Amino acid sequence: MSDKNNYDNIDELLSSILNDSRSAQAESESMQQATVPEDVKTASAEASKTSVISTAIRLDDEIDESEVSGQTNVFNFGTFQTQSGHTVEASDGEPDSFASESVPEEQATHNKKKKKRRKKNYTAYGGIVLATLVLCTSTLISLFIIVVIRDVLGIEDNDNEFTIYIEEGSSTWDIAGQLYDEGIIQYKEVFVAFARIMGADGNMYPGDLDVAYNMSYSDIINDLMEARESKETVTITFIEGISLYEAAQLLENNSVCDADEFIYTFNSTTFGYDYEQYVSSESLKLYKYEGFLFPDTYEFYVGDTAYNVAKKIRERTNEILTSDVIARAEEIGMSLEDVVILASIVQKEAGNTEDMPAVASVFINRLNNPEQYPRLQTDATTAYIDNIITQVMTVSSQSICDAYDTYTCLGLPVGAICNPGADAINAVLYADETDYYYFCTDPETGVAYFASTYDEHIANCELLGIM
């Protein structure tokens, strides 16, 4: 048989096989349509639009029955069908990678439900956060209202009374500011609003006003609306170097307040000033705040409270012992209290203001050279023991005396021996740079003679006739 006849026979064979397979497919589809319900047909039609196959069968491949089971187009590379009967286009080259199957409608609906549920969860979280914020805000507002009400009603443990002076022509805002500065009220705007509600705006009298930290706003306003007689005052000057005991006696002698009550209040009360945190509570001290009564001229009310007097003096001290003074003390390697203690010695030892920086340098040089000069050896501390400590103590204490005696204790005494003025404080903060370790003072002129060695010091003393 010729090659042409062989090719013709093969073509006939192929056509026959192809026709038979198409007939079998047609019969199979008609049987399925006859038995499958209408809704299933619709779902199948939709699925057929999206189902794809990833490989095509070539002529020269070894055919696996399991792989081609149900495939009706075996040799036609133009189109072929999957097992579910879906028709797909195929190229006559290498098999292409088809797109992944589309998500069925039921699965898409399920995914939408999941997304909706997630949105609902986020909404719930947002609601919880919002509710928490509202609750916290409400709590803070409630606490603020409580604090304001406590201040308005004067609910305060501190019942200390004192007197302030309301100047002529002060407006309601001025008065509120003065009360705020004194720590009597905390909310100026609220006070002004109360004054307007009570009809006191523009109807408050100047003059002396007795106040206390636990007074209510309404009580203060009522007192301000009454005409008040001016209290009797007295002017007292505390000189530089005065002791706390001497100052208390001066207050009592001028009918300001009781001396013992003043000493107790002055040493046991804190007023919230920054310098107070640098004052130690050493048990061997005679008075805790000796050295912190700034010498100046004050005007006090006759018959005033010890609290009011102590507050006025300590407030003036706060104007001297500023943050700059505290910072300078740290720069020279001293605490604020050490500066005050040394200044109290300089105040007593120096014969005049001009010699104070040099006198301060003598003591600072000794403090910086403790091995050679462990003790300051100043007569001013001995005088404090004899004139103050032994006079005020009902029971003598050698420990306290020794803690102040610079011929016994090492370095500075435990506390100040007087209340120094601004010149003595600045002399310590900005002492002269010298090599002096000794000095003596002319009792007639007050001029100081300084020496670097002990022999020089003896010579100076002999010169002045004080040996």
Coordinates of N, CA and C in Angstrom, one line a residue, residues 321-405:
L321 N 17.4 84.4 99.7 CA 18.0 83.1 99.4 C 17.3 82.5 98.1
T322 N 17.6 83.1 97.0 CA 17.0 82.8 95.8 C 17.6 81.6 95.1
S323 N 17.1 81.2 94.0 CA 17.7 80.1 93.2 C 19.1 80.3 92.8
D324 N 19.4 81.6 92.5 CA 20.7 82.0 92.1 C 21.7 81.8 93.3
V325 N 21.3 82.1 94.5 CA 22.2 81.9 95.6 C 22.4 80.4 95.8
I326 N 21.3 79.6 95.7 CA 21.5 78.1 95.8 C 22.4 77.6 94.8
A327 N 22.3 78.1 93.6 CA 23.2 77.6 92.5 C 24.6 78.0 92.7
R328 N 24.8 79.2 93.2 CA 26.2 79.6 93.5 C 26.8 78.8 94.6
A329 N 26.1 78.5 95.6 CA 26.6 77.6 96.7 C 27.1 76.3 96.1
E330 N 26.3 75.7 95.2 CA 26.7 74.4 94.6 C 28.0 74.6 93.8
E331 N 28.2 75.8 93.2 CA 29.4 76.0 92.4 C 30.6 76.0 93.2
I332 N 30.5 76.5 94.4 CA 31.7 76.6 95.3 C 31.8 75.4 96.2
G333 N 31.0 74.4 95.9 CA 31.1 73.1 96.6 C 30.5 73.1 98.0
M334 N 29.6 74.0 98.3 CA 29.0 74.1 99.6 C 27.4 74.0 99.5
S335 N 26.8 73.5 100.6 CA 25.4 73.5 100.7 C 24.9 74.9 101.1
L336 N 23.6 75.2 100.8 CA 23.1 76.5 101.2 C 23.2 76.7 102.7
E337 N 22.9 75.6 103.5 CA 23.0 75.7 104.9 C 24.4 76.0 105.4
D338 N 25.4 75.4 104.7 CA 26.8 75.7 105.1 C 27.2 77.1 104.8
V339 N 26.7 77.6 103.7 CA 26.9 79.1 103.4 C 26.4 80.0 104.5
V340 N 25.1 79.7 105.0 CA 24.5 80.5 106.0 C 25.3 80.3 107.3
I341 N 25.7 79.1 107.7 CA 26.4 78.9 108.9 C 27.8 79.7 108.9
L342 N 28.5 79.6 107.8 CA 29.8 80.3 107.7 C 29.5 81.8 107.6
A343 N 28.5 82.3 107.0 CA 28.1 83.7 106.9 C 27.8 84.2 108.3
S344 N 27.2 83.4 109.2 CA 26.9 83.8 110.5 C 28.2 84.1 111.3
I345 N 29.3 83.3 111.0 CA 30.6 83.4 111.7 C 31.2 84.7 111.2
V346 N 31.2 84.8 109.8 CA 31.8 86.0 109.2 C 31.1 87.3 109.8
Q347 N 29.8 87.2 109.9 CA 29.1 88.4 110.4 C 29.6 88.8 111.8
K348 N 29.9 87.9 112.6 CA 30.3 88.1 114.0 C 31.8 88.5 114.0
E349 N 32.6 87.9 113.2 CA 34.1 88.1 113.2 C 34.6 89.3 112.5
A350 N 34.0 89.7 111.4 CA 34.5 90.8 110.6 C 34.1 92.1 111.3
G351 N 35.1 93.0 111.4 CA 34.9 94.3 112.0 C 34.2 95.3 111.1
N352 N 34.2 95.1 109.8 CA 33.4 95.9 108.9 C 33.1 95.1 107.6
T353 N 32.3 95.7 106.8 CA 31.8 95.1 105.6 C 32.9 94.8 104.6
E354 N 33.9 95.8 104.5 CA 34.9 95.6 103.5 C 35.8 94.4 103.8
D355 N 36.0 94.0 105.0 CA 36.9 92.9 105.4 C 36.2 91.6 105.2
M356 N 34.9 91.5 105.0 CA 34.2 90.3 105.1 C 34.7 89.3 104.0
P357 N 34.9 89.6 102.7 CA 35.4 88.6 101.8 C 36.8 88.0 102.2
A358 N 37.7 88.8 102.8 CA 39.0 88.3 103.2 C 38.8 87.4 104.4
V359 N 38.0 87.8 105.4 CA 37.7 87.0 106.5 C 37.1 85.6 106.1
A360 N 36.2 85.7 105.1 CA 35.6 84.4 104.7 C 36.6 83.5 104.0
S361 N 37.6 84.1 103.4 CA 38.7 83.3 102.7 C 39.5 82.5 103.7
V362 N 39.7 83.1 104.9 CA 40.5 82.5 106.0 C 39.8 81.2 106.4
F363 N 38.5 81.2 106.6 CA 37.7 80.0 107.0 C 37.6 79.0 105.9
I364 N 37.4 79.5 104.7 CA 37.3 78.6 103.5 C 38.6 77.9 103.3
N365 N 39.8 78.6 103.5 CA 41.1 77.9 103.3 C 41.3 76.9 104.3
R366 N 40.8 77.1 105.5 CA 40.9 76.1 106.6 C 40.0 74.9 106.3
L367 N 38.8 75.2 105.8 CA 37.9 74.1 105.5 C 38.5 73.2 104.3
N368 N 39.2 73.8 103.4 CA 39.7 73.1 102.3 C 41.1 72.4 102.6
N369 N 41.6 72.7 103.8 CA 42.8 72.0 104.2 C 42.7 71.4 105.6
P370 N 41.7 70.5 105.7 CA 41.3 69.9 107.1 C 42.5 69.2 107.8
E371 N 43.4 68.6 107.0 CA 44.5 67.8 107.7 C 45.4 68.8 108.5
Q372 N 45.7 69.9 108.0 CA 46.5 70.9 108.7 C 45.7 71.8 109.6
Y373 N 44.5 72.1 109.2 CA 43.6 73.0 110.0 C 42.3 72.3 110.3
P374 N 42.2 71.3 111.1 CA 40.9 70.6 111.3 C 39.8 71.4 112.0
R375 N 40.2 72.5 112.7 CA 39.2 73.2 113.5 C 39.3 74.7 113.1
L376 N 38.2 75.4 113.1 CA 38.1 76.8 112.7 C 38.6 77.7 113.8
Q377 N 38.4 77.3 115.0 CA 38.9 78.1 116.2 C 38.5 79.6 116.2
T378 N 37.2 79.8 116.2 CA 36.7 81.2 116.2 C 36.0 81.4 117.6
D379 N 36.3 82.6 118.1 CA 35.7 82.9 119.4 C 34.3 83.2 119.4
A380 N 33.8 83.5 118.2 CA 32.3 83.9 118.0 C 31.4 82.7 118.4
T381 N 31.9 81.5 118.1 CA 31.1 80.3 118.5 C 31.1 80.1 120.0
T382 N 32.2 80.4 120.7 CA 32.2 80.3 122.1 C 31.3 81.3 122.8
A383 N 31.2 82.5 122.2 CA 30.3 83.5 122.7 C 28.8 83.1 122.5
Y384 N 28.5 82.4 121.5 CA 27.1 81.9 121.2 C 26.7 80.9 122.3
I385 N 27.7 80.0 122.6 CA 27.4 79.0 123.7 C 27.2 79.7 125.0
D386 N 28.0 80.6 125.3 CA 27.9 81.3 126.7 C 26.7 82.2 126.8
N387 N 26.4 82.9 125.7 CA 25.3 83.9 125.8 C 23.9 83.4 125.4
I388 N 23.9 82.4 124.6 CA 22.6 81.9 124.1 C 22.3 80.5 124.6
I389 N 23.1 79.5 124.2 CA 22.8 78.1 124.5 C 22.6 77.9 126.0
T390 N 23.5 78.3 126.8 CA 23.4 78.0 128.2 C 22.4 78.8 128.9
Q391 N 21.9 79.9 128.2 CA 20.9 80.7 128.8 C 19.5 80.2 128.6
V392 N 19.3 79.6 127.4 CA 17.9 79.2 127.0 C 17.6 77.7 127.4
M393 N 18.6 76.9 127.5 CA 18.4 75.5 127.8 C 18.1 75.3 129.3
T394 N 17.0 74.6 129.6 CA 16.7 74.3 131.0 C 17.6 73.2 131.5
V395 N 18.0 72.3 130.7 CA 18.9 71.3 131.0 C 20.1 71.4 130.2
S396 N 21.3 71.6 130.8 CA 22.5 71.7 130.0 C 22.9 70.5 129.2
S397 N 23.4 70.7 128.0 CA 23.8 69.5 127.2 C 25.2 69.8 126.7
Q398 N 26.1 69.0 127.1 CA 27.5 69.2 126.7 C 27.6 68.8 125.2
S399 N 26.8 67.9 124.7 CA 26.9 67.5 123.3 C 26.5 68.6 122.4
I400 N 25.5 69.4 122.8 CA 25.1 70.5 122.0 C 26.1 71.6 122.0
C401 N 26.7 71.8 123.2 CA 27.7 72.9 123.3 C 29.0 72.5 122.4
D402 N 29.3 71.2 122.5 CA 30.5 70.8 121.7 C 30.2 70.8 120.2
A403 N 29.0 70.6 119.8 CA 28.6 70.7 118.4 C 28.8 72.1 117.8
Y404 N 28.7 73.1 118.7 CA 28.8 74.5 118.3 C 30.2 75.0 118.5
D405 N 31.0 74.4 119.4 CA 32.3 75.0 119.7 C 33.4 74.6 118.7

